[in-house]
Amino acid sequence: MYITTREELNSLCERIKSCDTLALDTEFVRETTYYHRLGLIQVAGNGVFAVIDPILVKDLTPFLNLVKKTDIVKVFHAAKQDLEILHRLCGEVIRPVFDTQIAASVVGWGSQISFAKIVQKVTGKKIHKAETYTDWCRRPLSKNQIDYALDDVRYLVPVYDKLKKVLRKMDREEWVKGELKFLEKPETFAGPEPDRHYLKIKNIRNLQPRNLAVLNELAFWRDEEARKRDTLPKSVVRDEPLVEIARILPKDLETLSAIRGMYRKEVKKSGHRIFEVIKKGLKIPEDQYPVLPQPDGYSPQRGVEELLAAYVQIRAEELKIEPSVLADRKQIHNFVKCYELGDDVKKHYLFQGWRKDSIGSCLYSILDGKMGLAIDKKGKVNLFPTDKN
């Protein structure tokens, strides 16, 4: 079904409103806009497969009301960007959700498995990604484009069904619930705080605190301007000239125009506003200057992280899961740092949910000297109690 009218949308929603599960996907374009430009919404439920055209159907309220229902599980593959779009349309976090890519990582199918690979694994069918670079906001759409879009939810249903069975068989349903929690939190989809935009800009550590305060204000102005115009922040002013503005603090249009990379049209349009923002930044009291996060600088004893990483590899093989899903090198580094600096290890990511028993407690025992790695009689590397235990 290709939904192009409000009447067709109402009819579709009637047919799927009794679902306990909806398979969902979106097609969008975001090369030049601040927000995703939504091109299509694909949905499957109750044996119905449909593509909703949000360009032709302006009012999506009946469908969004279904998406907001908490007694319907919304199934996606690699859900975050789809959920960002739906979060903005619905004005709230979507719950509950199931992400087949995350579930696949938990059962050992790969940490970032593509949809094409997971479909082939489950159904044996090869789906072609011929329309990967389609401009989904151009009309009309061809039959091939619509069929391509439909495949994303048509095959999502059997993938979801298979993963549920595998999770149940492996007794990892609670594992995946823990992994999915971040997709149901409002902060996951919140933009950066107003006074944190400057942290996304590179090469700013040489700026004096006063100039950093100005850059903070400039970065906030640029983001707000980009939002109003629905364009990328770099299309207003790129990072390099923005940093240079904060460094030299221009006071006239001639000096501003001379900065390499400044668009002439932007100088003419926003020059005086930029001067106002600079003045605002210069008025900020010293005790309110932004402070850059300090580089980690922490270095553990040689071989410590390597030893833990070796055990993660061994444990991952036992659990039939990729090591990076269990604990990646950054998490291992932070775990060692947390332990050696005397922070509360029990609050660490590797001590939360299923990871605590699967890997966190073991790593802690190794760090604490109560367990060690050795080769057993079968030639297998294993954990053994130490004299300290």
Short mmCIF file of C-alpha atoms in Angstrom, two decimals, residues 155-367:
data_model
loop_
_atom_site.label_atom_id
_atom_site.label_comp_id
_atom_site.label_asym_id
_atom_site.label_seq_id
_atom_site.Cartn_x
_atom_site.Cartn_y
_atom_site.Cartn_z
CA TYR A 155 11.55 -8.46 6.21
CA LEU A 156 11.76 -6.78 9.59
CA VAL A 157 8.82 -8.88 10.80
CA PRO A 158 10.48 -12.33 10.35
CA VAL A 159 13.78 -10.96 11.70
CA TYR A 160 12.00 -9.77 14.85
CA ASP A 161 10.18 -13.08 15.29
CA LYS A 162 13.42 -15.05 14.92
CA LEU A 163 15.34 -12.86 17.33
CA LYS A 164 12.64 -13.22 19.99
CA LYS A 165 12.98 -17.01 19.77
CA VAL A 166 16.78 -16.90 19.93
CA LEU A 167 16.73 -14.51 22.90
CA ARG A 168 14.30 -16.75 24.74
CA LYS A 169 16.37 -19.85 23.99
CA MET A 170 19.58 -18.17 25.18
CA ASP A 171 17.80 -16.64 28.19
CA ARG A 172 18.92 -13.15 27.17
CA GLU A 173 15.61 -11.31 27.03
CA GLU A 174 16.56 -9.24 30.06
CA TRP A 175 19.92 -8.49 28.44
CA VAL A 176 18.32 -6.85 25.44
CA LYS A 177 15.84 -4.94 27.61
CA GLY A 178 18.78 -3.36 29.41
CA GLU A 179 20.47 -2.47 26.12
CA LEU A 180 17.30 -0.82 24.79
CA LYS A 181 16.69 1.45 27.77
CA PHE A 182 18.70 4.34 26.34
CA LEU A 183 16.33 4.49 23.33
CA GLU A 184 13.44 5.16 25.69
CA LYS A 185 15.07 8.04 27.59
CA PRO A 186 14.24 11.70 26.72
CA GLU A 187 17.87 12.75 27.18
CA THR A 188 18.92 10.47 24.31
CA PHE A 189 17.11 12.77 21.88
CA ALA A 190 17.78 16.08 23.58
CA GLY A 191 20.12 18.46 21.79
CA PRO A 192 23.25 19.82 23.46
CA GLU A 193 22.74 22.23 26.34
CA PRO A 194 22.82 25.91 25.27
CA ASP A 195 26.24 26.44 26.84
CA ARG A 196 27.80 23.29 25.35
CA HIS A 197 27.65 23.92 21.59
CA TYR A 198 31.26 25.15 21.52
CA LEU A 199 32.48 21.71 22.68
CA LYS A 200 31.76 20.28 19.22
CA ILE A 201 34.31 22.68 17.68
CA LYS A 202 37.91 21.53 17.18
CA ASN A 203 41.17 23.37 17.86
CA ILE A 204 39.93 25.67 20.60
CA ARG A 205 42.34 24.82 23.45
CA ASN A 206 44.63 27.72 22.57
CA LEU A 207 41.90 30.29 23.15
CA GLN A 208 42.09 32.44 26.27
CA PRO A 209 39.18 32.01 28.74
CA ARG A 210 37.68 35.36 27.71
CA ASN A 211 37.77 34.38 24.03
CA LEU A 212 36.35 30.96 24.85
CA ALA A 213 33.39 32.70 26.48
CA VAL A 214 32.84 34.65 23.26
CA LEU A 215 33.10 31.45 21.19
CA ASN A 216 30.49 29.85 23.43
CA GLU A 217 28.06 32.67 22.67
CA LEU A 218 28.90 32.61 18.95
CA ALA A 219 28.35 28.84 18.76
CA PHE A 220 24.97 29.18 20.46
CA TRP A 221 23.95 32.00 18.08
CA ARG A 222 25.05 29.96 15.06
CA ASP A 223 23.04 26.93 16.15
CA GLU A 224 19.92 28.99 16.78
CA GLU A 225 20.32 30.68 13.40
CA ALA A 226 20.76 27.33 11.66
CA ARG A 227 17.66 26.01 13.40
CA LYS A 228 15.59 28.99 12.25
CA ARG A 229 16.78 28.60 8.65
CA ASP A 230 16.62 24.79 8.78
CA THR A 231 20.17 24.54 7.50
CA LEU A 232 23.43 23.10 8.75
CA PRO A 233 25.36 25.29 11.24
CA LYS A 234 28.40 25.20 8.94
CA SER A 235 26.24 26.77 6.22
CA VAL A 236 25.87 29.83 8.45
CA VAL A 237 29.52 30.09 9.53
CA ARG A 238 32.06 27.29 9.39
CA ASP A 239 34.02 26.28 12.48
CA GLU A 240 37.37 27.77 11.45
CA PRO A 241 36.15 31.35 10.87
CA LEU A 242 33.97 31.14 13.99
CA VAL A 243 37.04 30.34 16.10
CA GLU A 244 38.94 33.16 14.38
CA ILE A 245 36.13 35.62 15.18
CA ALA A 246 36.38 34.61 18.84
CA ARG A 247 40.17 34.99 18.74
CA ILE A 248 40.52 38.42 17.10
CA LEU A 249 37.21 39.95 18.26
CA PRO A 250 36.50 42.10 15.16
CA LYS A 251 34.77 45.43 15.70
CA ASP A 252 33.85 46.38 12.15
CA LEU A 253 32.53 44.76 8.97
CA GLU A 254 35.81 45.22 7.13
CA THR A 255 37.76 43.19 9.70
CA LEU A 256 35.01 40.59 9.84
CA SER A 257 34.94 40.28 6.05
CA ALA A 258 38.72 39.79 5.95
CA ILE A 259 38.50 36.58 7.98
CA ARG A 260 39.23 33.66 5.72
CA GLY A 261 36.14 31.53 5.11
CA MET A 262 33.56 34.17 6.01
CA TYR A 263 30.71 34.25 3.49
CA ARG A 264 30.11 37.75 2.12
CA LYS A 265 26.37 37.27 2.19
CA GLU A 266 26.55 36.20 5.83
CA VAL A 267 28.63 39.23 6.78
CA LYS A 268 26.06 41.48 5.16
CA LYS A 269 23.16 39.59 6.73
CA SER A 270 24.48 38.89 10.21
CA GLY A 271 27.53 41.10 10.74
CA HIS A 272 25.95 43.49 13.22
CA ARG A 273 24.32 40.60 15.08
CA ILE A 274 27.72 38.91 15.38
CA PHE A 275 29.13 42.09 16.97
CA GLU A 276 26.26 42.03 19.50
CA VAL A 277 27.05 38.41 20.34
CA ILE A 278 30.75 39.25 20.79
CA LYS A 279 29.83 42.06 23.21
CA LYS A 280 27.57 39.69 25.12
CA GLY A 281 30.41 37.19 25.46
CA LEU A 282 32.83 39.88 26.67
CA LYS A 283 30.42 40.90 29.46
CA ILE A 284 30.43 37.43 31.01
CA PRO A 285 32.06 37.48 34.48
CA GLU A 286 35.34 35.60 34.85
CA ASP A 287 33.85 33.14 37.32
CA GLN A 288 31.32 32.11 34.66
CA TYR A 289 33.79 31.47 31.84
CA PRO A 290 33.32 28.06 30.22
CA VAL A 291 35.89 25.45 31.20
CA LEU A 292 37.14 22.91 28.70
CA PRO A 293 37.13 19.26 29.85
CA GLN A 294 40.65 18.23 30.66
CA PRO A 295 42.25 15.48 28.56
CA ASP A 296 42.07 12.09 30.24
CA GLY A 297 45.80 12.02 30.89
CA TYR A 298 45.38 8.82 32.89
CA SER A 299 47.77 5.98 32.08
CA PRO A 300 47.45 2.62 33.84
CA GLN A 301 50.34 0.31 34.65
CA ARG A 302 51.71 -1.33 31.53
CA GLY A 303 49.82 -4.49 30.57
CA VAL A 304 46.83 -4.00 32.89
CA GLU A 305 44.31 -3.08 30.20
CA GLU A 306 45.81 -5.66 27.84
CA LEU A 307 45.28 -8.38 30.46
CA LEU A 308 41.66 -7.41 30.99
CA ALA A 309 41.09 -7.19 27.23
CA ALA A 310 42.47 -10.72 26.87
CA TYR A 311 39.98 -11.98 29.42
CA VAL A 312 37.13 -10.11 27.70
CA GLN A 313 38.09 -11.96 24.51
CA ILE A 314 37.98 -15.31 26.33
CA ARG A 315 34.70 -14.53 28.06
CA ALA A 316 33.14 -13.30 24.80
CA GLU A 317 33.94 -16.62 23.14
CA GLU A 318 32.30 -18.46 26.04
CA LEU A 319 29.16 -16.32 25.73
CA LYS A 320 29.22 -16.47 21.90
CA ILE A 321 29.17 -12.71 21.66
CA GLU A 322 31.52 -10.14 20.13
CA PRO A 323 34.10 -8.73 22.60
CA SER A 324 33.18 -5.13 21.74
CA VAL A 325 29.58 -5.80 22.79
CA LEU A 326 30.71 -7.20 26.11
CA ALA A 327 33.28 -4.49 26.88
CA ASP A 328 35.15 -2.34 24.39
CA ARG A 329 38.63 -0.89 24.96
CA LYS A 330 37.32 2.53 26.04
CA GLN A 331 35.08 0.91 28.66
CA ILE A 332 37.98 -1.23 29.88
CA HIS A 333 40.18 1.88 30.15
CA ASN A 334 37.53 3.75 32.14
CA PHE A 335 36.94 0.72 34.37
CA VAL A 336 40.65 0.46 35.27
CA LYS A 337 40.81 4.24 35.80
CA CYS A 338 37.74 4.09 38.04
CA TYR A 339 39.27 1.30 40.15
CA GLU A 340 42.76 2.79 40.47
CA LEU A 341 41.52 6.29 41.32
CA GLY A 342 39.26 4.89 44.05
CA ASP A 343 35.94 5.80 42.43
CA ASP A 344 32.83 3.67 43.00
CA VAL A 345 33.31 0.83 40.53
CA LYS A 346 29.77 -0.40 41.21
CA LYS A 347 28.41 2.66 39.40
CA HIS A 348 30.44 1.89 36.29
CA TYR A 349 28.77 0.80 33.04
CA LEU A 350 30.35 -2.66 33.26
CA PHE A 351 28.69 -3.18 36.64
CA GLN A 352 25.19 -2.45 35.33
CA GLY A 353 22.55 -5.02 34.34
CA TRP A 354 23.67 -8.27 32.73
CA ARG A 355 27.26 -7.07 32.29
CA LYS A 356 27.89 -7.17 36.04
CA ASP A 357 27.69 -10.97 36.26
CA SER A 358 28.92 -11.58 32.72
CA ILE A 359 32.11 -9.52 32.86
CA GLY A 360 32.20 -6.69 35.42
CA SER A 361 32.61 -8.80 38.57
CA CYS A 362 35.33 -10.90 36.92
CA LEU A 363 37.30 -7.85 35.80
CA TYR A 364 37.01 -6.40 39.29
CA SER A 365 38.34 -9.64 40.82
CA ILE A 366 41.33 -9.56 38.46
CA LEU A 367 42.08 -5.91 39.31
#
